[in-house]
Amino acid sequence: MYRIKIFLCIFFLLLSGCGEKTREKSKTYSSAKNSLTEKGRKFTNFIFVGMADQKAGLYKYDLSRKKYKEFWSNYNEQVVELSYSPDRKSAFFLTAGHLGKKSVLPFITRVKLYLINLDSLKVKFIKNFGDGVQVFTQWENNNNFKVVMNGIDSIVATYINQQTFIYNIFGKEQLNEVQTYDLTTTGYPEPYHSKVSYNSPDGRFKLINKNADTTKIYLADIRKNRTDLIVVSDQHLNEFQWSDEGKYLIFSTIDISAKNKTFDTKESQTSGLYIYDLRKKKIVKEWNGDGIKNFFIKNDFLIFDNGFGDNSSVSIFNCRTLKIIDAIKIKGGCGLRNIPEFPNFKA
């Protein structure tokens, strides 16, 4: 899956084995089989984030039974980021003790990294990063996961120390380096942006994204030398993916900036999700409204989240029938990467 915004600001968007449930220990619920992780095996389940014990934890959804159950939680930690690799064969998640905002800067405390073995459904603790200002994550490729932690220097208050870690899919540290930025000269460090390919896997199509007063998204058919306008939006292109069989282009748009005037209305418009049929040359399904609309595609299914906070939910959509077949709603909210939080622009 390709993302235009490949980093996550944890503030803004906001062990293994079965055992007795306590407030001091993490708990993990595991099963013997997981058919999601091997190519060609039937897609039967996925892990998502949902409220548990008044903290965000992890749940596992069973597609065949249309049921979910708690997978991992810790009373002293909240899950702030669940991240699958692009091929969905590996997954890490980040937890934190507290997060919020002091003056004009965000903060996040007791940041920890865990690895999920998707074959055994076991959870392994990887690293305690401590406290910081912001955390960004991204997959460099299917094998390497990057975590970037920004923190204020303990000696010089105008210095920001940016520590970068890279882990392989087994949780082994491949890189650990620190770079210091002076806020008075270089400014606050910008997140790293990797190059994104807009071409379809077979090379036939290319997505074209043009931003001016509005966003215009086009699809170029290289074989037929034809370009079609797909959508015009006040929001920016956020994420896109080509379906495995080459039938659909699925993409999302987003605007969670302070400039979004719909925040002052009863029905905020912060994101959109679209299914574009590459053969029929038209959008066959779309959703608009609030939330982030993180999504992924697996076989015939499109799974996406919607809404903010307590009203956030996860939907399972069948791309063959073009119908929602189930919706996951948990008290306190749920989402694919985290529990999406309504933006807070106040200092």
Coordinates of C-alpha atoms in Angstrom, one line a residue:
M1 CA 0.0 0.0 0.0
Y2 CA 1.3 3.4 -0.9
R3 CA 0.7 6.5 1.2
I4 CA 1.1 10.1 0.3
K5 CA 1.4 10.9 3.9
I6 CA 3.6 8.0 5.0
F7 CA 4.4 9.2 8.4
L8 CA 2.1 9.3 11.5
C9 CA 2.2 12.1 14.1
I10 CA 1.2 10.1 17.1
F11 CA -0.1 13.1 19.1
F12 CA -2.2 14.5 16.3
L13 CA -4.0 11.5 15.0
L14 CA -4.5 9.8 17.8
L15 CA 3.3 -11.3 26.9
S16 CA 2.3 -13.7 24.8
G17 CA 0.0 -16.5 25.9
C18 CA -3.4 -16.6 27.6
G19 CA -3.4 -15.7 31.3
E20 CA -5.4 -14.2 34.0
K21 CA -6.5 -10.6 33.4
T22 CA -4.7 -8.1 35.6
R23 CA -4.0 -4.4 35.7
E24 CA -0.3 -4.8 35.9
K25 CA 0.4 -7.3 33.1
S26 CA -0.2 -7.3 29.4
K27 CA -2.5 -9.9 28.1
T28 CA -2.4 -11.7 24.8
Y29 CA -5.0 -14.0 23.3
S30 CA -3.6 -16.3 20.7
S31 CA -4.9 -19.0 18.4
A32 CA -3.2 -21.8 16.6
K33 CA -3.7 -20.7 13.0
N34 CA -3.7 -17.4 11.2
S35 CA -4.4 -17.6 7.4
L36 CA -3.8 -14.0 6.7
T37 CA 0.0 -14.1 6.4
E38 CA 0.7 -16.5 3.6
K39 CA 0.1 -15.5 0.0
G40 CA -2.5 -17.8 -1.6
R41 CA -4.0 -18.8 1.8
K42 CA -7.5 -17.8 2.5
F43 CA -8.1 -14.4 4.2
T44 CA -9.8 -15.2 7.5
N45 CA -8.8 -12.6 10.1
F46 CA -7.1 -9.3 10.8
I47 CA -5.9 -7.3 13.8
F48 CA -7.2 -3.8 14.6
V49 CA -7.2 -1.2 17.4
G50 CA -10.0 -0.8 19.8
M51 CA -10.7 0.5 23.3
A52 CA -10.0 -2.1 26.0
D53 CA -9.8 -1.5 29.8
Q54 CA -10.2 2.3 29.2
K55 CA -7.0 2.1 27.0
A56 CA -6.6 1.4 23.3
G57 CA -5.7 -2.2 22.8
L58 CA -5.7 -4.8 20.0
Y59 CA -8.6 -7.0 18.7
K60 CA -8.7 -9.9 16.2
Y61 CA -11.6 -10.1 13.8
D62 CA -12.7 -13.5 12.4
L63 CA -14.1 -12.9 8.9
S64 CA -15.8 -16.3 8.5
R65 CA -17.7 -16.0 11.9
K66 CA -18.1 -12.2 11.7
K67 CA -16.9 -11.9 15.3
Y68 CA -14.0 -10.2 17.1
K69 CA -12.3 -10.7 20.4
E70 CA -9.6 -9.0 22.5
F71 CA -6.1 -9.9 21.4
W72 CA -3.7 -7.7 23.4
S73 CA -4.0 -5.0 26.0
N74 CA -2.2 -3.4 28.9
Y75 CA -3.8 -1.2 31.5
N76 CA -0.7 1.0 31.7
E77 CA -0.2 1.4 28.0
Q78 CA -2.4 2.5 25.1
V79 CA -1.8 1.4 21.5
V80 CA -1.1 4.5 19.4
E81 CA -0.1 2.9 16.1
L82 CA -0.6 -0.5 14.6
S83 CA 1.3 -0.9 11.3
Y84 CA 1.2 -3.8 8.9
S85 CA 3.9 -4.2 6.2
P86 CA 2.7 -3.4 2.7
D87 CA 2.4 -7.1 1.9
R88 CA 0.6 -7.6 5.3
K89 CA 2.9 -10.4 6.3
S90 CA 4.5 -8.6 9.3
A91 CA 3.2 -6.1 11.9
F92 CA 4.5 -3.9 14.6
F93 CA 2.7 -1.7 17.1
L94 CA 3.6 1.3 19.3
T95 CA 2.2 2.0 22.8
A96 CA 2.5 5.0 25.0
G97 CA 1.8 5.9 28.6
H98 CA 0.4 9.4 28.0
L99 CA 0.2 11.8 25.1
G100 CA -1.1 15.4 24.8
K101 CA 0.0 19.0 24.4
K102 CA 2.0 21.4 26.5
S103 CA 2.0 25.0 25.3
V104 CA 2.5 24.7 21.5
L105 CA 4.3 21.4 21.5
P106 CA 2.9 17.9 21.7
F107 CA 4.3 15.3 24.0
I108 CA 4.3 11.5 24.3
T109 CA 5.6 9.4 27.2
R110 CA 6.9 5.8 27.7
V111 CA 6.8 4.9 24.0
K112 CA 7.3 1.2 23.4
L113 CA 7.6 -1.0 20.3
Y114 CA 6.2 -4.5 20.0
L115 CA 6.3 -7.1 17.2
I116 CA 3.4 -9.4 16.3
N117 CA 4.3 -12.8 14.9
L118 CA 1.4 -13.3 12.5
D119 CA 1.9 -17.0 12.2
S120 CA 1.8 -17.8 15.9
L121 CA -0.1 -14.7 16.9
K122 CA 2.5 -14.0 19.7
V123 CA 3.5 -10.6 20.8
K124 CA 7.2 -9.7 21.4
F125 CA 8.5 -6.6 23.2
I126 CA 11.2 -4.9 21.1
K127 CA 12.2 -1.5 22.5
N128 CA 11.4 1.2 25.1
F129 CA 12.0 4.6 23.5
G130 CA 11.1 6.7 26.6
D131 CA 9.6 10.1 26.3
G132 CA 9.6 12.5 23.4
V133 CA 7.7 15.2 21.4
Q134 CA 6.6 13.2 18.4
V135 CA 6.9 9.7 16.9
F136 CA 6.8 8.9 13.2
T137 CA 6.7 5.4 11.6
Q138 CA 6.9 4.0 8.1
W139 CA 7.8 0.8 6.3
E140 CA 10.8 1.3 4.1
N141 CA 9.8 -1.9 2.3
N142 CA 8.3 -5.2 3.2
N143 CA 11.3 -6.1 5.4
N144 CA 12.3 -2.9 7.2
F145 CA 10.3 -0.8 9.7
K146 CA 11.4 2.7 10.6
V147 CA 10.6 4.6 13.9
V148 CA 11.7 8.2 14.2
M149 CA 11.5 9.8 17.7
N150 CA 11.8 13.6 18.2
G151 CA 12.7 14.9 21.7
I152 CA 13.9 18.1 23.3
D153 CA 17.6 18.1 24.2
S154 CA 18.1 17.8 28.0
I155 CA 20.8 20.5 28.0
V156 CA 20.0 22.9 25.3
A157 CA 16.2 23.7 25.1
T158 CA 16.4 24.9 21.5
Y159 CA 17.8 21.6 20.3
I160 CA 15.7 18.8 19.0
N161 CA 17.3 15.4 18.9
Q162 CA 15.9 13.1 16.2
Q163 CA 16.6 9.5 16.8
T164 CA 16.0 7.0 13.9
F165 CA 15.6 3.3 14.3
I166 CA 15.2 0.6 11.7
Y167 CA 14.1 -3.0 12.5
N168 CA 13.8 -6.0 10.3
I169 CA 10.7 -8.2 10.4
F170 CA 12.2 -10.3 13.2
G171 CA 12.6 -7.3 15.4
K172 CA 16.4 -7.0 15.1
E173 CA 17.7 -3.5 15.2
Q174 CA 19.4 -2.5 11.9
L175 CA 20.0 1.2 12.5
N176 CA 20.2 3.5 15.5
E177 CA 21.3 7.0 14.8
V178 CA 20.8 10.5 16.2
Q179 CA 20.7 13.9 14.5
T180 CA 20.4 17.2 16.3
Y181 CA 18.5 20.2 14.9
D182 CA 18.7 23.8 16.2
L183 CA 15.3 25.4 16.3
T184 CA 16.8 28.8 16.0
T185 CA 18.7 28.1 12.7
T186 CA 17.3 25.0 11.0
G187 CA 13.8 24.9 12.4
Y188 CA 11.9 21.9 13.5
P189 CA 12.9 18.7 11.6
E190 CA 10.5 17.7 8.8
P191 CA 9.5 14.0 8.6
Y192 CA 11.2 11.9 6.0
H193 CA 9.2 11.3 2.8
S194 CA 10.1 8.3 0.7
K195 CA 9.5 8.2 -3.0
V196 CA 6.1 6.9 -4.1
S197 CA 5.4 5.0 -7.3
Y198 CA 2.1 6.1 -8.9
N199 CA 2.2 3.3 -11.5
S200 CA 0.0 0.2 -11.3
P201 CA 1.9 -3.1 -10.7
D202 CA 1.4 -4.1 -14.4
G203 CA 2.6 -0.7 -15.6
R204 CA -0.5 0.0 -17.6
F205 CA -2.0 2.8 -15.5
K206 CA -0.6 5.8 -13.7
L207 CA -2.3 8.0 -11.0
I208 CA -1.8 11.7 -11.5
N209 CA -2.4 14.0 -8.6
K210 CA -2.6 17.8 -9.2
N211 CA -3.0 20.3 -6.3
A212 CA -4.0 23.9 -6.8
D213 CA -7.1 25.6 -5.3
T214 CA -8.6 22.1 -5.4
T215 CA -7.3 18.6 -5.8
K216 CA -7.7 16.9 -9.2
I217 CA -7.0 13.3 -9.5
Y218 CA -6.5 11.7 -13.0
L219 CA -5.9 8.2 -14.2
A220 CA -3.7 7.8 -17.3
D221 CA -4.1 4.6 -19.4
I222 CA -0.6 4.3 -20.8
R223 CA -1.6 1.5 -23.3
K224 CA -4.5 3.5 -24.8
N225 CA -2.8 6.9 -24.4
R226 CA -5.8 8.1 -22.6
T227 CA -6.2 10.3 -19.4
D228 CA -9.5 10.5 -17.4
L229 CA -10.4 12.8 -14.6
I230 CA -11.5 10.7 -11.6
V231 CA -12.4 13.2 -8.9
V232 CA -12.2 16.8 -7.9
S233 CA -12.0 17.4 -4.2
D234 CA -11.2 20.1 -1.6
Q235 CA -9.2 17.4 0.2
H236 CA -5.8 16.1 -0.6
L237 CA -4.9 12.6 -1.9
N238 CA -3.9 10.6 1.1
E239 CA -3.6 6.9 0.3
F240 CA -4.1 4.6 -2.7
Q241 CA -3.8 0.9 -3.6
W242 CA -4.3 -1.2 -6.7
S243 CA -6.4 -4.3 -6.2
D244 CA -4.6 -7.6 -6.6
E245 CA -6.6 -8.7 -9.7
G246 CA -6.1 -5.3 -11.4
K247 CA -9.8 -4.4 -11.5
Y248 CA -9.9 -1.5 -9.0
L249 CA -8.0 1.6 -7.9
I250 CA -8.9 2.4 -4.4
F251 CA -7.9 5.7 -2.9
S252 CA -8.7 8.1 -0.1
T253 CA -8.6 11.9 0.4
I254 CA -8.2 13.9 3.6
D255 CA -8.3 17.4 5.1
I256 CA -7.8 17.5 8.9
S257 CA -6.3 21.0 8.8
A258 CA -7.5 24.0 10.7
K259 CA -8.5 25.5 7.4
N260 CA -11.3 22.9 7.0
K261 CA -14.5 25.0 7.5
T262 CA -16.7 21.9 7.9
F263 CA -15.3 21.4 11.5
D264 CA -17.8 24.1 12.5
T265 CA -20.7 22.2 11.1
K266 CA -22.8 19.3 12.5
E267 CA -21.4 16.9 9.8
S268 CA -17.7 17.5 9.3
Q269 CA -16.2 16.4 6.0
T270 CA -12.6 15.3 6.7
S271 CA -12.1 12.4 4.4
G272 CA -13.3 10.4 1.4
L273 CA -12.8 6.9 0.2
Y274 CA -13.3 5.9 -3.5
I275 CA -13.4 2.6 -5.5
Y276 CA -12.6 3.3 -9.2
D277 CA -13.3 0.5 -11.7
L278 CA -10.4 0.5 -14.1
R279 CA -12.4 -1.3 -16.8
K280 CA -15.6 0.7 -16.6
K281 CA -13.6 4.0 -16.1
K282 CA -15.9 5.2 -13.3
I283 CA -16.2 5.4 -9.5
V284 CA -18.5 2.5 -8.4
K285 CA -18.5 3.3 -4.7
E286 CA -17.6 6.2 -2.4
W287 CA -17.8 7.2 1.2
N288 CA -17.5 10.8 2.5
G289 CA -17.7 12.3 5.9
D290 CA -15.6 12.5 9.1
G291 CA -12.7 10.2 10.2
I292 CA -9.5 9.3 8.5
K293 CA -10.6 6.3 6.4
N294 CA -7.4 4.2 6.7
F295 CA -7.9 1.1 4.6
F296 CA -6.5 -2.1 3.1
I297 CA -7.5 -4.6 0.4
K298 CA -7.3 -8.3 0.7
N299 CA -8.7 -10.6 -1.9
D300 CA -12.3 -9.5 -2.5
F301 CA -12.5 -7.4 0.7
L302 CA -11.9 -3.7 1.4
I303 CA -11.6 -3.0 5.1
F304 CA -11.6 0.6 6.3
D305 CA -12.3 2.7 9.4
N306 CA -14.6 5.7 9.7
G307 CA -15.4 8.4 12.2
F308 CA -13.6 9.9 15.2
G309 CA -13.3 8.8 18.9
D310 CA -16.2 7.0 20.4
N311 CA -18.0 7.1 17.1
S312 CA -15.2 5.4 15.1
S313 CA -15.8 2.0 13.5
V314 CA -14.4 -0.5 11.1
S315 CA -16.3 -1.7 8.0
I316 CA -15.8 -4.8 5.9
F317 CA -16.9 -4.3 2.2
N318 CA -17.2 -7.0 -0.4
C319 CA -15.8 -5.7 -3.7
R320 CA -17.6 -8.3 -5.8
T321 CA -21.1 -7.6 -4.5
L322 CA -20.3 -3.9 -3.7
K323 CA -21.9 -4.2 -0.3
I324 CA -20.9 -3.8 3.3
I325 CA -21.0 -7.2 4.9
D326 CA -20.2 -6.2 8.5
A327 CA -19.3 -3.3 10.7
I328 CA -17.3 -3.4 13.9
K329 CA -18.4 -1.1 16.6
I330 CA -16.7 -1.1 20.1
K331 CA -17.5 1.1 23.0
G332 CA -14.9 3.8 23.0
G333 CA -14.2 3.4 19.3
C334 CA -11.9 1.4 17.0
G335 CA -9.7 1.8 13.8
L336 CA -7.2 0.0 11.7
R337 CA -4.1 1.9 12.8
N338 CA -5.3 3.6 16.0
I339 CA -8.5 5.1 17.3
P340 CA -8.8 8.2 15.1
E341 CA -9.1 11.3 17.3
F342 CA -10.9 14.6 16.3
P343 CA -8.2 17.2 15.6
N344 CA -7.5 19.7 18.4
F345 CA -6.1 22.9 17.1
K346 CA -6.0 24.8 20.4
A347 CA -2.6 25.4 22.2

